[in-house]
């Protein structure tokens, strides 16, 4: 949908755990190998948090870096949105814990649950708030500690996911031509069980039985998700550009959710996007779920892959199933 939301990104930051897990590390205990993983997914390594580090630590580090980059202090923030499916605790929200960890005032803070699409959904909500004036400076964070919810004995999922956080600070832009020009968010709950965690919620609370049966881990129908993702990513980019009458060659950069290199390449090739127009970092981090697009945005900004005036496109899909895109003029 074509919109006009003049906002600017004034700070970005990211954090990943120190521990690097390579494809070789899986070979000893799973029936898999480096060649298969690289060929089928593009992933070479990912970061997994040590036991004392969870989503709050990663989110705090990323947020502090984003605030520093923005030249702001915690007091300047009056809205915090954390996109995550792996909160520090089930209750309260990670955003409230983050507010305290950063030393912010009693600003509004909430978590947003839309899996791998979460950061793009949250970015839109942060932008809406600063645009409407219900917040001046919004801190939007994408964080997931996926290593805590994947089954280490399931080769279909264990190799795919990593842990990370990234944060952005958004405020109103003076130039009405800047900010979000188009946005599309959607969901298909009819396909909820293509990626889900069977137990731990109200449907089946945690018990000895659910742990014994490994029902607290992510279950995924990889092929189904793959087919959905390739088509969805391509049509989402196409339709978002169509909303404003733009063509792929006018984009400086697409920052796609990093779920599988083949998904990204296939969608982007069909749209005629050139290699330098697409941000790829899946080889180093794997799929970091809610952090994925946020990490891409931070790395692209930090390495100068876009400048003021450029058009960039954020695009994501994930469990739910959900999807989201945002066309931004920097
Ligand atoms: C998971 C995924 C990499 C599997 O790749 P694929 O090419 O679709 O492979 P398939 O699922 O068809 O399985 C092919 C074979 O590889 C096997 N396989 C699965 N994971 C494996 C692994 N890590 N190592 C070796 N073999 C593996 C399967 O068991 C299957 O074996 P079979 O033919 O004997 O039954 C791919 O489906 C994918 O990326 N899906 C999307 C996942 C995603 O994006 N999830 C998050 C959404 S936000």
PDB file of N, CA and C and ligand atoms in Angstrom, residues 31-33 36-37 40-41 116 155-156 159-161 195 220-223 225-226 229 257 259-260 262-263 287 317-319, ligand 1:
ATOM      1  N   UNK A  31      23.504 -36.485  11.077  1.00  0.00           N
ATOM      2  CA  UNK A  31      23.791 -37.055   9.767  1.00  0.00           C
ATOM      3  C   UNK A  31      23.700 -35.932   8.722  1.00  0.00           C
ATOM      4  N   UNK A  32      24.753 -35.096   8.714  1.00  0.00           N
ATOM      5  CA  UNK A  32      24.793 -33.978   7.781  1.00  0.00           C
ATOM      6  C   UNK A  32      26.242 -33.624   7.497  1.00  0.00           C
ATOM      7  N   UNK A  33      26.482 -32.709   6.582  1.00  0.00           N
ATOM      8  CA  UNK A  33      27.870 -32.299   6.326  1.00  0.00           C
ATOM      9  C   UNK A  33      27.904 -30.892   5.747  1.00  0.00           C
ATOM     10  N   UNK A  36      26.539 -30.286   2.121  1.00  0.00           N
ATOM     11  CA  UNK A  36      25.063 -30.278   2.009  1.00  0.00           C
ATOM     12  C   UNK A  36      24.505 -28.946   2.499  1.00  0.00           C
ATOM     13  N   UNK A  37      24.985 -28.520   3.652  1.00  0.00           N
ATOM     14  CA  UNK A  37      24.427 -27.299   4.259  1.00  0.00           C
ATOM     15  C   UNK A  37      24.714 -26.073   3.377  1.00  0.00           C
ATOM     16  N   UNK A  40      22.584 -26.360   0.033  1.00  0.00           N
ATOM     17  CA  UNK A  40      21.130 -26.232   0.174  1.00  0.00           C
ATOM     18  C   UNK A  40      20.673 -24.948   0.861  1.00  0.00           C
ATOM     19  N   UNK A  41      21.582 -24.320   1.633  1.00  0.00           N
ATOM     20  CA  UNK A  41      21.124 -23.150   2.404  1.00  0.00           C
ATOM     21  C   UNK A  41      22.000 -21.906   2.258  1.00  0.00           C
ATOM     22  N   UNK A 116       9.776 -14.326  11.931  1.00  0.00           N
ATOM     23  CA  UNK A 116      10.834 -13.728  11.111  1.00  0.00           C
ATOM     24  C   UNK A 116      10.393 -12.417  10.447  1.00  0.00           C
ATOM     25  N   UNK A 155      18.209 -32.496  12.260  1.00  0.00           N
ATOM     26  CA  UNK A 155      19.103 -31.892  11.254  1.00  0.00           C
ATOM     27  C   UNK A 155      18.363 -30.939  10.326  1.00  0.00           C
ATOM     28  N   UNK A 156      17.045 -31.092  10.241  1.00  0.00           N
ATOM     29  CA  UNK A 156      16.251 -30.227   9.358  1.00  0.00           C
ATOM     30  C   UNK A 156      16.141 -28.788   9.875  1.00  0.00           C
ATOM     31  N   UNK A 159      20.550 -26.859  11.885  1.00  0.00           N
ATOM     32  CA  UNK A 159      21.605 -26.220  11.092  1.00  0.00           C
ATOM     33  C   UNK A 159      21.228 -24.827  10.591  1.00  0.00           C
ATOM     34  N   UNK A 160      19.927 -24.522  10.628  1.00  0.00           N
ATOM     35  CA  UNK A 160      19.454 -23.301   9.962  1.00  0.00           C
ATOM     36  C   UNK A 160      19.570 -22.025  10.783  1.00  0.00           C
ATOM     37  N   UNK A 161      19.387 -22.160  12.101  1.00  0.00           N
ATOM     38  CA  UNK A 161      19.145 -20.958  12.900  1.00  0.00           C
ATOM     39  C   UNK A 161      20.340 -20.482  13.722  1.00  0.00           C
ATOM     40  N   UNK A 195       5.327 -24.113  10.608  1.00  0.00           N
ATOM     41  CA  UNK A 195       6.442 -23.878  11.551  1.00  0.00           C
ATOM     42  C   UNK A 195       5.793 -23.586  12.894  1.00  0.00           C
ATOM     43  N   UNK A 220       9.196 -27.949  11.826  1.00  0.00           N
ATOM     44  CA  UNK A 220       9.055 -27.220  10.557  1.00  0.00           C
ATOM     45  C   UNK A 220       8.901 -28.158   9.374  1.00  0.00           C
ATOM     46  N   UNK A 221       7.967 -27.832   8.482  1.00  0.00           N
ATOM     47  CA  UNK A 221       7.862 -28.559   7.210  1.00  0.00           C
ATOM     48  C   UNK A 221       8.677 -27.756   6.187  1.00  0.00           C
ATOM     49  N   UNK A 222       9.965 -28.100   6.108  1.00  0.00           N
ATOM     50  CA  UNK A 222      10.915 -27.304   5.327  1.00  0.00           C
ATOM     51  C   UNK A 222      10.522 -27.062   3.879  1.00  0.00           C
ATOM     52  N   UNK A 223      10.104 -28.126   3.201  1.00  0.00           N
ATOM     53  CA  UNK A 223       9.733 -28.017   1.776  1.00  0.00           C
ATOM     54  C   UNK A 223       8.566 -27.048   1.566  1.00  0.00           C
ATOM     55  N   UNK A 225       7.555 -24.625   3.547  1.00  0.00           N
ATOM     56  CA  UNK A 225       7.956 -23.245   3.825  1.00  0.00           C
ATOM     57  C   UNK A 225       8.771 -22.707   2.655  1.00  0.00           C
ATOM     58  N   UNK A 226       9.621 -23.551   2.114  1.00  0.00           N
ATOM     59  CA  UNK A 226      10.476 -23.151   0.993  1.00  0.00           C
ATOM     60  C   UNK A 226       9.634 -22.670  -0.186  1.00  0.00           C
ATOM     61  N   UNK A 229       7.951 -19.408   0.573  1.00  0.00           N
ATOM     62  CA  UNK A 229       8.879 -18.284   0.690  1.00  0.00           C
ATOM     63  C   UNK A 229       9.342 -17.762  -0.669  1.00  0.00           C
ATOM     64  N   UNK A 257      14.917 -11.069   4.443  1.00  0.00           N
ATOM     65  CA  UNK A 257      15.091 -12.006   5.555  1.00  0.00           C
ATOM     66  C   UNK A 257      16.022 -13.127   5.087  1.00  0.00           C
ATOM     67  N   UNK A 259      16.814 -16.496   5.215  1.00  0.00           N
ATOM     68  CA  UNK A 259      16.330 -17.818   5.637  1.00  0.00           C
ATOM     69  C   UNK A 259      17.034 -18.924   4.872  1.00  0.00           C
ATOM     70  N   UNK A 260      17.334 -18.655   3.611  1.00  0.00           N
ATOM     71  CA  UNK A 260      17.989 -19.647   2.764  1.00  0.00           C
ATOM     72  C   UNK A 260      18.487 -18.891   1.533  1.00  0.00           C
ATOM     73  N   UNK A 262      19.175 -19.869  -1.344  1.00  0.00           N
ATOM     74  CA  UNK A 262      18.496 -20.260  -2.594  1.00  0.00           C
ATOM     75  C   UNK A 262      17.156 -19.533  -2.742  1.00  0.00           C
ATOM     76  N   UNK A 263      16.465 -19.340  -1.603  1.00  0.00           N
ATOM     77  CA  UNK A 263      15.181 -18.617  -1.642  1.00  0.00           C
ATOM     78  C   UNK A 263      15.422 -17.182  -2.114  1.00  0.00           C
ATOM     79  N   UNK A 287      19.852 -18.186   9.878  1.00  0.00           N
ATOM     80  CA  UNK A 287      18.559 -17.512  10.011  1.00  0.00           C
ATOM     81  C   UNK A 287      18.397 -17.069  11.467  1.00  0.00           C
ATOM     82  N   UNK A 317       9.472 -12.903   5.664  1.00  0.00           N
ATOM     83  CA  UNK A 317       8.358 -13.855   5.797  1.00  0.00           C
ATOM     84  C   UNK A 317       8.753 -14.812   6.910  1.00  0.00           C
ATOM     85  N   UNK A 318       7.769 -15.486   7.463  1.00  0.00           N
ATOM     86  CA  UNK A 318       8.121 -16.417   8.532  1.00  0.00           C
ATOM     87  C   UNK A 318       6.925 -17.148   9.086  1.00  0.00           C
ATOM     88  N   UNK A 319       7.119 -17.726  10.269  1.00  0.00           N
ATOM     89  CA  UNK A 319       6.073 -18.527  10.897  1.00  0.00           C
ATOM     90  C   UNK A 319       4.826 -17.683  11.059  1.00  0.00           C
TER      91      UNK A 319
HETATM   92  C1  LIG B   1      15.177 -26.993   5.282  1.00  0.00           C
HETATM   93  C2  LIG B   1      15.695 -26.961   3.858  1.00  0.00           C
HETATM   94  C3  LIG B   1      17.090 -26.369   3.823  1.00  0.00           C
HETATM   95  C4  LIG B   1      15.759 -28.373   3.328  1.00  0.00           C
HETATM   96  O1  LIG B   1      16.246 -28.346   1.997  1.00  0.00           O
HETATM   97  P1  LIG B   1      15.472 -29.115   0.835  1.00  0.00           P
HETATM   98  O2  LIG B   1      16.297 -28.994  -0.377  1.00  0.00           O
HETATM   99  O3  LIG B   1      14.090 -28.572   0.805  1.00  0.00           O
HETATM  100  O4  LIG B   1      15.493 -30.573   1.357  1.00  0.00           O
HETATM  101  P2  LIG B   1      14.247 -31.519   1.673  1.00  0.00           P
HETATM  102  O5  LIG B   1      13.514 -31.036   2.899  1.00  0.00           O
HETATM  103  O6  LIG B   1      13.464 -31.752   0.418  1.00  0.00           O
HETATM  104  O7  LIG B   1      15.004 -32.844   2.024  1.00  0.00           O
HETATM  105  C5  LIG B   1      15.856 -33.508   1.092  1.00  0.00           C
HETATM  106  C6  LIG B   1      16.602 -34.572   1.853  1.00  0.00           C
HETATM  107  O8  LIG B   1      17.629 -33.948   2.646  1.00  0.00           O
HETATM  108  C7  LIG B   1      17.543 -34.443   3.974  1.00  0.00           C
HETATM  109  N1  LIG B   1      18.024 -33.419   4.903  1.00  0.00           N
HETATM  110  C8  LIG B   1      17.326 -32.490   5.590  1.00  0.00           C
HETATM  111  N2  LIG B   1      18.166 -31.756   6.334  1.00  0.00           N
HETATM  112  C9  LIG B   1      19.411 -32.244   6.116  1.00  0.00           C
HETATM  113  C10 LIG B   1      20.684 -31.898   6.584  1.00  0.00           C
HETATM  114  N3  LIG B   1      20.880 -30.918   7.471  1.00  0.00           N
HETATM  115  N4  LIG B   1      21.749 -32.599   6.132  1.00  0.00           N
HETATM  116  C11 LIG B   1      21.605 -33.588   5.250  1.00  0.00           C
HETATM  117  N5  LIG B   1      20.407 -33.973   4.771  1.00  0.00           N
HETATM  118  C12 LIG B   1      19.331 -33.293   5.192  1.00  0.00           C
HETATM  119  C13 LIG B   1      16.073 -34.754   4.161  1.00  0.00           C
HETATM  120  O9  LIG B   1      15.889 -35.668   5.227  1.00  0.00           O
HETATM  121  C14 LIG B   1      15.733 -35.369   2.825  1.00  0.00           C
HETATM  122  O10 LIG B   1      16.167 -36.695   2.821  1.00  0.00           O
HETATM  123  P3  LIG B   1      15.317 -37.825   2.042  1.00  0.00           P
HETATM  124  O11 LIG B   1      15.318 -37.395   0.610  1.00  0.00           O
HETATM  125  O12 LIG B   1      16.117 -39.044   2.322  1.00  0.00           O
HETATM  126  O13 LIG B   1      13.968 -37.794   2.671  1.00  0.00           O
HETATM  127  C15 LIG B   1      14.755 -26.137   2.938  1.00  0.00           C
HETATM  128  O14 LIG B   1      13.549 -26.833   2.764  1.00  0.00           O
HETATM  129  C16 LIG B   1      14.447 -24.785   3.471  1.00  0.00           C
HETATM  130  O15 LIG B   1      15.309 -23.937   3.585  1.00  0.00           O
HETATM  131  N6  LIG B   1      13.163 -24.513   3.749  1.00  0.00           N
HETATM  132  C17 LIG B   1      12.743 -23.215   4.244  1.00  0.00           C
HETATM  133  C18 LIG B   1      13.061 -23.132   5.686  1.00  0.00           C
HETATM  134  C19 LIG B   1      12.879 -21.754   6.220  1.00  0.00           C
HETATM  135  O16 LIG B   1      13.135 -20.805   5.556  1.00  0.00           O
HETATM  136  N7  LIG B   1      12.429 -21.692   7.475  1.00  0.00           N
HETATM  137  C20 LIG B   1      12.291 -20.503   8.194  1.00  0.00           C
HETATM  138  C21 LIG B   1      11.253 -19.651   7.652  1.00  0.00           C
HETATM  139  S1  LIG B   1      11.369 -18.107   8.386  1.00  0.00           S
END
